[in-house]
Coordinates of C-alpha atoms in Angstrom, one line a residue:
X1 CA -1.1 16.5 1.4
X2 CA -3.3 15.1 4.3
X3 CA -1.1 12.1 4.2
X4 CA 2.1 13.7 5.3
X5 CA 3.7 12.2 8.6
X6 CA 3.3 14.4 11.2
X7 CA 6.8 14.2 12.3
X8 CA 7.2 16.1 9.0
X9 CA 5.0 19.3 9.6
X10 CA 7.5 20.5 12.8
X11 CA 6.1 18.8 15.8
X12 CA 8.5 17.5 18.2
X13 CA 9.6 13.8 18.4
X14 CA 8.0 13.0 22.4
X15 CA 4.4 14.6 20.7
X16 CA 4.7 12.3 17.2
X17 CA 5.3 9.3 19.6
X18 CA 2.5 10.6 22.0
X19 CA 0.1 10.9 19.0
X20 CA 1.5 7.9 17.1
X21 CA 0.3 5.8 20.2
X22 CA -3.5 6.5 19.8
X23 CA -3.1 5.6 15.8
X24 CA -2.6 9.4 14.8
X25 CA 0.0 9.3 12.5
X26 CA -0.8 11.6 9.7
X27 CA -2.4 14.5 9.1
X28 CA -5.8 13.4 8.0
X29 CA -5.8 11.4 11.4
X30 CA -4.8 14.4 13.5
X31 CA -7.0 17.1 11.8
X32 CA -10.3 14.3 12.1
X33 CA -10.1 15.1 15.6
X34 CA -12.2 17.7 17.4
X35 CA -10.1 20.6 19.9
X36 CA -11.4 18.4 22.9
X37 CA -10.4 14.9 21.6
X38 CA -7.1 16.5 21.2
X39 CA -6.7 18.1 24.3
X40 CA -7.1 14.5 26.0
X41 CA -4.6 12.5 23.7
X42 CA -1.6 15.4 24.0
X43 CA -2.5 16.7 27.7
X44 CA -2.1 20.3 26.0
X45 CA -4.4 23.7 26.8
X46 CA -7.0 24.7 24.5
X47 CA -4.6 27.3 23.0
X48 CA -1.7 25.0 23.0
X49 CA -4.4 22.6 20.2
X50 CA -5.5 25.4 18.5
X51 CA -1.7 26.7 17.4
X52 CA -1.0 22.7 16.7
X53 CA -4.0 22.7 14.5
X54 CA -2.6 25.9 12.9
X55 CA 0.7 24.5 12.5
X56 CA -0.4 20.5 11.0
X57 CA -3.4 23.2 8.4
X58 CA -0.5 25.3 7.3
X59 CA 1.6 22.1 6.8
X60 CA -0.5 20.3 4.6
X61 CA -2.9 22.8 2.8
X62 CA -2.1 23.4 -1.0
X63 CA -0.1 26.7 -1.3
X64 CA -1.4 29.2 -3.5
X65 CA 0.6 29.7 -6.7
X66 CA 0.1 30.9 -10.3
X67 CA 1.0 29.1 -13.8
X68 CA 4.1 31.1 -13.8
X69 CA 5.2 29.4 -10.2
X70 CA 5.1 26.5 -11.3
X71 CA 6.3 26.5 -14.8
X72 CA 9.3 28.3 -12.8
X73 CA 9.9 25.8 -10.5
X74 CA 9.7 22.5 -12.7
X75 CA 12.7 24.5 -14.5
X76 CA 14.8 24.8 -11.9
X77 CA 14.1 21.2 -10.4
X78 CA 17.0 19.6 -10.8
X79 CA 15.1 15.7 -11.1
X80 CA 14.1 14.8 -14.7
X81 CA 10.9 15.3 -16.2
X82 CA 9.9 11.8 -17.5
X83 CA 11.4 8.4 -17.0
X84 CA 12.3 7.2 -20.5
X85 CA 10.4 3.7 -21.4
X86 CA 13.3 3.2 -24.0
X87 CA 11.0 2.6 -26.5
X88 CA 10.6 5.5 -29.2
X89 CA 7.5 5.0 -30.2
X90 CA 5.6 4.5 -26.4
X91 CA 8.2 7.6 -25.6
X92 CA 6.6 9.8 -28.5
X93 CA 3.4 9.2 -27.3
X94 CA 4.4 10.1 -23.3
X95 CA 5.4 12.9 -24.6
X96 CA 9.7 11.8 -23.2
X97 CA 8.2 8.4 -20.8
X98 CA 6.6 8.2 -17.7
X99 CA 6.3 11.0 -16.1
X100 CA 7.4 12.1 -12.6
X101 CA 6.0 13.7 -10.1
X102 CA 2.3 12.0 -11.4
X103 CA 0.2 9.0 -11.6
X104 CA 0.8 6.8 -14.5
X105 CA -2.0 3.9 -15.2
X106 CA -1.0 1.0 -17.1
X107 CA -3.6 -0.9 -18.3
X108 CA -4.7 -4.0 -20.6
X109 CA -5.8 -7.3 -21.1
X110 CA -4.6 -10.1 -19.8
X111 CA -1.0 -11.5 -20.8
X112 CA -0.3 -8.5 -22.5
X113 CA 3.4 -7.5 -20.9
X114 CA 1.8 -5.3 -18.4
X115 CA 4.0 -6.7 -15.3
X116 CA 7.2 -7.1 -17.6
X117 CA 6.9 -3.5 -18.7
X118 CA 6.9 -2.8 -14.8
X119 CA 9.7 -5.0 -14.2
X120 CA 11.7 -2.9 -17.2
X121 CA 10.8 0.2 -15.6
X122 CA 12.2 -1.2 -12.3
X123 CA 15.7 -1.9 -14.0
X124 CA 15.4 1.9 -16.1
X125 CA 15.0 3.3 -12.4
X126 CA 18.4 1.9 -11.2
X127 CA 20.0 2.8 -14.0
X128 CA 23.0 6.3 -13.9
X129 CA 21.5 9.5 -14.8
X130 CA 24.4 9.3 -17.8
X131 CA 22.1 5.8 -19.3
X132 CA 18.9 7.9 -19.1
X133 CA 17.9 6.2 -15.7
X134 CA 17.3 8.0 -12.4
X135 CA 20.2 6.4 -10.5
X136 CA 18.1 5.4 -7.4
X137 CA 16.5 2.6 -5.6
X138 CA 12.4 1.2 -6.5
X139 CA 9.4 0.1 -4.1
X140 CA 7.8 -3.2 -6.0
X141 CA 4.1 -3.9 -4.7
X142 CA 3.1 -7.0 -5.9
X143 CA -0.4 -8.3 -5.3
X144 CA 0.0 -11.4 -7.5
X145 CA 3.2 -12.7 -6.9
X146 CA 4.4 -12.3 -10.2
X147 CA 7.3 -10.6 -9.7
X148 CA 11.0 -12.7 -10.1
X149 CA 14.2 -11.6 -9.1
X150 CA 15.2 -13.8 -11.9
X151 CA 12.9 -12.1 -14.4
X152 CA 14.7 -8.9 -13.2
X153 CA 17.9 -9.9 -14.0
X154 CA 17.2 -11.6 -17.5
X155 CA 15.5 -8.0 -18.8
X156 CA 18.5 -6.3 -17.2
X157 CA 21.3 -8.5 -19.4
X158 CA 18.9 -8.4 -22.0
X159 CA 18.0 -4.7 -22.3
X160 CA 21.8 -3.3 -21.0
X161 CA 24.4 -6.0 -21.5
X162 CA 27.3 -3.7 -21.9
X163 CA 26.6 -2.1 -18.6
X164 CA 25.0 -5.2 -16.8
X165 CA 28.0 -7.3 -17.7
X166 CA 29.5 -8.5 -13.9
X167 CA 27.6 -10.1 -11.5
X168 CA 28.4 -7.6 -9.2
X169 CA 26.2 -5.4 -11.0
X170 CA 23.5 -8.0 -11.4
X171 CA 23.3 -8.2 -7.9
X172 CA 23.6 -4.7 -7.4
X173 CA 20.5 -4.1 -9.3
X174 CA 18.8 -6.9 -6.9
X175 CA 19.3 -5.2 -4.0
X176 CA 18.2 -1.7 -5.7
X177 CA 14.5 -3.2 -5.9
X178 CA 12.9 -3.4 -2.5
X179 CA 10.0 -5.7 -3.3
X180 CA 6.5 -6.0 -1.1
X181 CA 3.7 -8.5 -1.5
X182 CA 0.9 -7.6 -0.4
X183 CA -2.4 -9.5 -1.1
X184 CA -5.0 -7.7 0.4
X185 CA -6.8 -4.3 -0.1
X186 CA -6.1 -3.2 3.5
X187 CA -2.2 -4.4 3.2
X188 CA -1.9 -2.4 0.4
X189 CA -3.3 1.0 1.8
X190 CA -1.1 0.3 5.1
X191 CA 1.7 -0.1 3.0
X192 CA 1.3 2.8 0.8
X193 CA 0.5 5.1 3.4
X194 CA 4.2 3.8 5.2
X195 CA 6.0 4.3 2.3
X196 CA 7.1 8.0 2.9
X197 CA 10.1 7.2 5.2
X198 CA 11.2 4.5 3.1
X199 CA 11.5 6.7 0.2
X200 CA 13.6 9.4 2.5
X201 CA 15.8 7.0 4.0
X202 CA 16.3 4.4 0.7
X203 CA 16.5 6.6 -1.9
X204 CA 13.7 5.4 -3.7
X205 CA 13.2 7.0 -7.3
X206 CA 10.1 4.5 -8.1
X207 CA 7.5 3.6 -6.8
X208 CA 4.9 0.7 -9.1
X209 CA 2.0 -1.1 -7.9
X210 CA 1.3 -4.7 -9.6
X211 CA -1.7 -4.5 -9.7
X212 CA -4.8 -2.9 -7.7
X213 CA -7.5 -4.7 -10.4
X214 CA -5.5 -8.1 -8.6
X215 CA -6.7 -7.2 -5.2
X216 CA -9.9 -5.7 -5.9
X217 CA -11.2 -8.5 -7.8
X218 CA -10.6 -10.9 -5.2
X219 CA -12.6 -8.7 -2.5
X220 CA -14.9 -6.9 -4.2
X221 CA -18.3 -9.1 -6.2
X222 CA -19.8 -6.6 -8.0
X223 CA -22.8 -8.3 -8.0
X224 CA -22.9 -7.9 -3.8
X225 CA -25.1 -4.6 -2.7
X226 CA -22.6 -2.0 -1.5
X227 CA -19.5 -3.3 -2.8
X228 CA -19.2 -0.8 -5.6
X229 CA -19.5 1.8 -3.1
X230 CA -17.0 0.2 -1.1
X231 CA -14.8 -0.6 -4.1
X232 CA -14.6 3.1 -4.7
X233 CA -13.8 4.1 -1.5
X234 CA -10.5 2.1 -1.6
X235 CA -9.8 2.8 -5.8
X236 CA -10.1 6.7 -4.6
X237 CA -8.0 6.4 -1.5
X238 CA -5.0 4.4 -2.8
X239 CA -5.0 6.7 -6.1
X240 CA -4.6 9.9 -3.6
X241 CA -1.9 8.2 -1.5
X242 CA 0.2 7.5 -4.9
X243 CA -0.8 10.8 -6.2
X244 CA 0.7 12.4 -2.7
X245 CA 3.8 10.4 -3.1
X246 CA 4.0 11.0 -6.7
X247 CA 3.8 14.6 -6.3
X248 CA 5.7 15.0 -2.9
X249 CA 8.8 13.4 -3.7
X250 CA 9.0 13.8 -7.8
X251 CA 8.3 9.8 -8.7
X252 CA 7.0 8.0 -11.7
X253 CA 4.2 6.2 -10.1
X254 CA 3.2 3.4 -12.6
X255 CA -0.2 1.5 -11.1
X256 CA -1.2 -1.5 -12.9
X257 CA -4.9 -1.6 -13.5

């Protein structure tokens, strides 16, 4: 929940600007300032910091809630529980497919199918509600530059040819996947940590990273002193991000490992 834009929590659009300015566009970035650092950036009193840094708390802080809460309010939620794979016996195992509103790791050897079953999941995600899909739009991060629009389309005709059977559809189903390479560790956290008002504005009803092990084995030798420390840091802080997102907006996150 420290991730959440501040223009989200109820501050007004001149202070978000005001704040964005000096890099403070979160709530991790406004609450890791002290009263006094605050009171210089905004140009408020004391009191008037001490009632935002009540406010941007209240906003972000876990609410307390029992088991019956939230067994209560997953059953009135009107967005699906799982994302079906479409294969029965990965379904069985899921429990119904990948879940929402959690982080899903996909892992394997190399070669294995991991990106194509990302690629499948993309084409489920577009899919009407009617077809078991969640009739919405995907975020792609690709840190390898494996994913094709071509390869898209093929699993699409493949997997659904009655329903994928124009090309208007085909290129309907293009323009549902908003694809982003990024190639670096850093790229990937700004990009993650950007996503919020693309999913808001885009209708995005997946999000999939492919992969992090890609990036992180091109920046971090684990034979170097201090980069398994360093290697941690950014495996910990991208996993919150897609758990935030996960759990903030109801999305199947799949990450690639």
């Amino acid at each position: 929940m420290s991730n959440k834009k501040l223009r989200r929590v109820g501050l007004s659009q001149e202070l978000c600007d005001r704040l964005s300015r000096h890099q403070i566009v979160n709530c991790q970035d406004f609450l890791g300032l002290s009263p006094l650092e605050l009171m210089k950036v905004t140009g408020l009193s004391y009191g008037g910091v001490q009632e935002l840094l009540y406010m941007v708390s209240r906003a972000c802080a876990p609410q307390m809630q029992t088991a019956y809460d939230i067994k209560m309010r997953r059953s009135a939620e009107l967005s699906p529980a799982f994302l079906s794979t479409t294969l029965s016996a990965l379904d069985k195992a899921l429990h119904g497919g990948v879940a929402c509103g959690s982080l899903t790791e996909i892992t394997g050897p190399p070669g294995c199918g991991k990106t194509q079953f990302c690629i499948m999941m993309s084409v489920l995600a577009t899919l009407p509600t009617n077809m078991g899909g969640l009739e919405g739009t995907v975020v792609y991060i690709d840190t390898e530059s494996a994913f094709t629009a071509e390869r898209l389309v093929e699993i699409a005709e493949s997997r659904f040819p009655l329903y994928f059977n124009t090309e208007e559809k085909l290129l309907l189903i293009s323009s549902k996947v908003h694809l982003h390479r990024e190639l670096s560790c850093e790229a990937v956290l700004q990009r993650l940590e950007s996503l919020e008002e693309e999913i808001i504005s885009k209708g995005v009803k997946l999000v999939i990273v492919d992969s992090i092990a890609s990036v992180v084995r091109k920046e971090f030798d684990p034979q170097l002193q201090g980069n398994i420390k360093e290697r941690n840091k950014f495996l910990a802080k991208q996993a919150s991000l897609l758990k935030y997102l996960a759990e903030e907006f109801s999305l199947p996150v799949p990450d690639q490992i």
